[in-house]
Amino acid sequence: MKRISIDDYFLKIAAVVAERSTCIRRKVGAVAVRNKQILSTGYNGAPAGMKDCLELGCLRDQNNIPSGKMHEVCRAIHAEQNVIIQGCLHGISLEGATVYCTHTPCVLCAKMLINAKIKRFVSFKEYSEDSFAELFKEAGIEFDILEKPEEKINFLE
């Protein structure tokens, strides 16, 4: 059995984190890593302690808002925002970190990740808009869109 790459390892973890999402439209997970150590995780969903889309339904669907538009009409905080917030809450800087995320970021999250001073962003699925790419390039953030890792978890018997 071949050992999976470090990128696939953390992308699989991001996919598991996404399973906690309370978004009806798209489940997104993110993991911030430095020196092969997880610093924080985040998934998209309503702010802590508030009602979410699983309970109330999706405001964006109810208003026929397409993906990538009018981000403010949404109960959810994005996974990338939550990965930054969780780091802050626990006194952990993401400076120099790699963020592994199931999807590429929206422009708002890209700006936040730039200010968090991450050095690399890795994903396996593209979001509906790609304006992040030019921002990351200008900020010197390396980004890779890789093949989706195998969904199967290989256990030793």
Short mmCIF file of C-alpha atoms in Angstrom, two decimals:
data_model
loop_
_atom_site.label_atom_id
_atom_site.label_comp_id
_atom_site.label_asym_id
_atom_site.label_seq_id
_atom_site.Cartn_x
_atom_site.Cartn_y
_atom_site.Cartn_z
CA MET A 1 0.00 0.00 0.00
CA LYS A 2 1.35 3.42 -0.98
CA ARG A 3 1.45 6.21 1.60
CA ILE A 4 -0.67 9.26 0.65
CA SER A 5 1.00 12.63 0.11
CA ILE A 6 0.94 15.25 2.83
CA ASP A 7 -1.32 17.43 0.64
CA ASP A 8 -3.84 14.60 0.20
CA TYR A 9 -3.67 13.88 3.93
CA PHE A 10 -4.68 17.43 4.89
CA LEU A 11 -7.21 17.74 2.05
CA LYS A 12 -8.92 14.58 3.36
CA ILE A 13 -9.00 16.13 6.83
CA ALA A 14 -10.55 19.30 5.35
CA ALA A 15 -13.22 17.12 3.71
CA VAL A 16 -14.05 15.52 7.07
CA VAL A 17 -14.22 18.98 8.69
CA ALA A 18 -16.73 19.97 5.97
CA GLU A 19 -19.10 17.28 7.26
CA ARG A 20 -19.86 19.59 10.23
CA SER A 21 -21.18 22.29 7.88
CA THR A 22 -24.76 23.46 8.33
CA CYS A 23 -24.99 24.90 4.82
CA ILE A 24 -27.62 23.35 2.57
CA ARG A 25 -25.98 24.51 -0.68
CA ARG A 26 -22.32 23.63 -0.22
CA LYS A 27 -20.31 21.95 2.51
CA VAL A 28 -16.85 23.49 2.87
CA GLY A 29 -14.05 22.60 5.28
CA ALA A 30 -10.69 24.23 5.93
CA VAL A 31 -7.58 23.25 7.89
CA ALA A 32 -4.68 25.61 8.67
CA VAL A 33 -1.35 23.80 8.95
CA ARG A 34 2.23 24.83 9.72
CA ASN A 35 5.15 22.41 9.89
CA LYS A 36 2.74 19.50 9.34
CA GLN A 37 0.80 20.44 12.50
CA ILE A 38 -2.88 21.44 12.48
CA LEU A 39 -3.32 24.97 13.85
CA SER A 40 -7.08 25.34 13.42
CA THR A 41 -10.06 24.07 11.48
CA GLY A 42 -13.21 25.71 10.15
CA TYR A 43 -16.37 24.87 8.27
CA ASN A 44 -19.16 27.01 6.87
CA GLY A 45 -22.19 27.58 9.06
CA ALA A 46 -24.13 30.07 11.15
CA PRO A 47 -22.35 31.91 13.98
CA ALA A 48 -22.01 29.88 17.18
CA GLY A 49 -25.25 29.50 19.10
CA MET A 50 -27.42 30.92 16.30
CA LYS A 51 -30.04 29.14 14.22
CA ASP A 52 -28.68 27.75 10.97
CA CYS A 53 -29.94 26.82 7.51
CA LEU A 54 -30.64 23.22 8.52
CA GLU A 55 -33.23 24.62 10.90
CA LEU A 56 -34.43 27.75 9.06
CA GLY A 57 -33.75 27.03 5.39
CA CYS A 58 -31.40 28.83 3.04
CA LEU A 59 -31.91 32.60 2.63
CA ARG A 60 -30.02 32.51 -0.67
CA ASP A 61 -32.26 29.80 -2.11
CA GLN A 62 -35.36 31.60 -0.85
CA ASN A 63 -34.21 34.75 -2.70
CA ASN A 64 -32.88 32.97 -5.83
CA ILE A 65 -29.36 34.34 -5.34
CA PRO A 66 -26.74 32.61 -7.50
CA SER A 67 -23.51 31.22 -6.07
CA GLY A 68 -20.72 33.78 -5.79
CA LYS A 69 -23.07 36.78 -5.55
CA MET A 70 -24.34 38.87 -2.61
CA HIS A 71 -22.41 37.05 0.13
CA GLU A 72 -24.03 39.27 2.74
CA VAL A 73 -27.38 37.49 2.20
CA CYS A 74 -26.35 34.36 4.04
CA ARG A 75 -26.43 33.13 7.62
CA ALA A 76 -23.12 31.31 7.25
CA ILE A 77 -19.60 32.29 8.06
CA HIS A 78 -17.28 30.75 5.44
CA ALA A 79 -14.90 27.92 6.35
CA GLU A 80 -11.87 30.11 5.61
CA GLN A 81 -13.21 32.82 7.91
CA ASN A 82 -13.81 30.26 10.65
CA VAL A 83 -10.31 28.78 10.30
CA ILE A 84 -8.92 32.29 10.93
CA ILE A 85 -11.36 33.01 13.79
CA GLN A 86 -10.61 29.71 15.53
CA GLY A 87 -6.90 30.46 15.37
CA CYS A 88 -7.52 33.90 16.89
CA LEU A 89 -9.75 32.55 19.65
CA HIS A 90 -6.98 30.19 20.71
CA GLY A 91 -4.10 32.66 20.30
CA ILE A 92 -2.66 30.94 17.23
CA SER A 93 -1.27 33.00 14.36
CA LEU A 94 -1.72 31.63 10.86
CA GLU A 95 1.27 33.56 9.56
CA GLY A 96 3.28 31.31 7.27
CA ALA A 97 0.63 28.58 7.33
CA THR A 98 -0.82 26.53 4.53
CA VAL A 99 -4.61 26.46 4.38
CA TYR A 100 -6.14 23.31 2.92
CA CYS A 101 -9.72 23.84 1.86
CA THR A 102 -12.28 21.80 -0.04
CA HIS A 103 -13.03 24.80 -2.31
CA THR A 104 -11.12 27.81 -3.57
CA PRO A 105 -11.99 31.02 -1.69
CA CYS A 106 -14.39 33.82 -2.54
CA VAL A 107 -12.80 37.25 -2.92
CA LEU A 108 -13.71 38.26 0.66
CA CYS A 109 -12.06 35.19 2.16
CA ALA A 110 -9.04 35.64 -0.09
CA LYS A 111 -8.51 39.14 1.33
CA MET A 112 -8.79 37.83 4.89
CA LEU A 113 -6.32 35.02 4.19
CA ILE A 114 -3.88 37.55 2.74
CA ASN A 115 -4.13 39.64 5.91
CA ALA A 116 -3.69 36.50 8.02
CA LYS A 117 -0.37 36.16 6.15
CA ILE A 118 -0.77 32.58 5.01
CA LYS A 119 1.90 31.42 2.57
CA ARG A 120 0.02 28.73 0.62
CA PHE A 121 -3.54 27.70 -0.22
CA VAL A 122 -4.43 24.19 -1.44
CA SER A 123 -7.81 23.00 -2.71
CA PHE A 124 -9.39 20.34 -4.90
CA LYS A 125 -12.57 22.10 -6.00
CA GLU A 126 -13.07 25.49 -7.62
CA TYR A 127 -15.64 27.95 -6.29
CA SER A 128 -17.97 29.69 -8.75
CA GLU A 129 -15.68 32.71 -9.10
CA ASP A 130 -11.90 32.88 -9.38
CA SER A 131 -11.02 36.47 -8.46
CA PHE A 132 -8.94 35.08 -5.56
CA ALA A 133 -6.21 33.97 -7.99
CA GLU A 134 -5.08 37.45 -9.01
CA LEU A 135 -5.12 38.62 -5.37
CA PHE A 136 -3.07 35.62 -4.22
CA LYS A 137 -0.61 36.12 -7.06
CA GLU A 138 -0.14 39.80 -6.15
CA ALA A 139 0.25 38.93 -2.44
CA GLY A 140 2.78 36.18 -3.19
CA ILE A 141 0.58 33.38 -1.86
CA GLU A 142 1.20 30.09 -3.58
CA PHE A 143 -1.96 28.24 -4.50
CA ASP A 144 -2.54 24.77 -5.86
CA ILE A 145 -5.71 23.17 -7.14
CA LEU A 146 -5.06 19.45 -6.92
CA GLU A 147 -7.01 16.35 -7.84
CA LYS A 148 -9.64 15.40 -5.27
CA PRO A 149 -8.08 12.80 -2.98
CA GLU A 150 -9.54 9.33 -2.87
CA GLU A 151 -12.60 9.34 -0.58
CA LYS A 152 -11.85 5.91 0.79
CA ILE A 153 -9.95 5.70 4.06
CA ASN A 154 -7.47 2.84 3.91
CA PHE A 155 -7.12 1.09 7.25
CA LEU A 156 -4.65 -1.63 8.06
CA GLU A 157 -6.36 -4.81 9.20
#
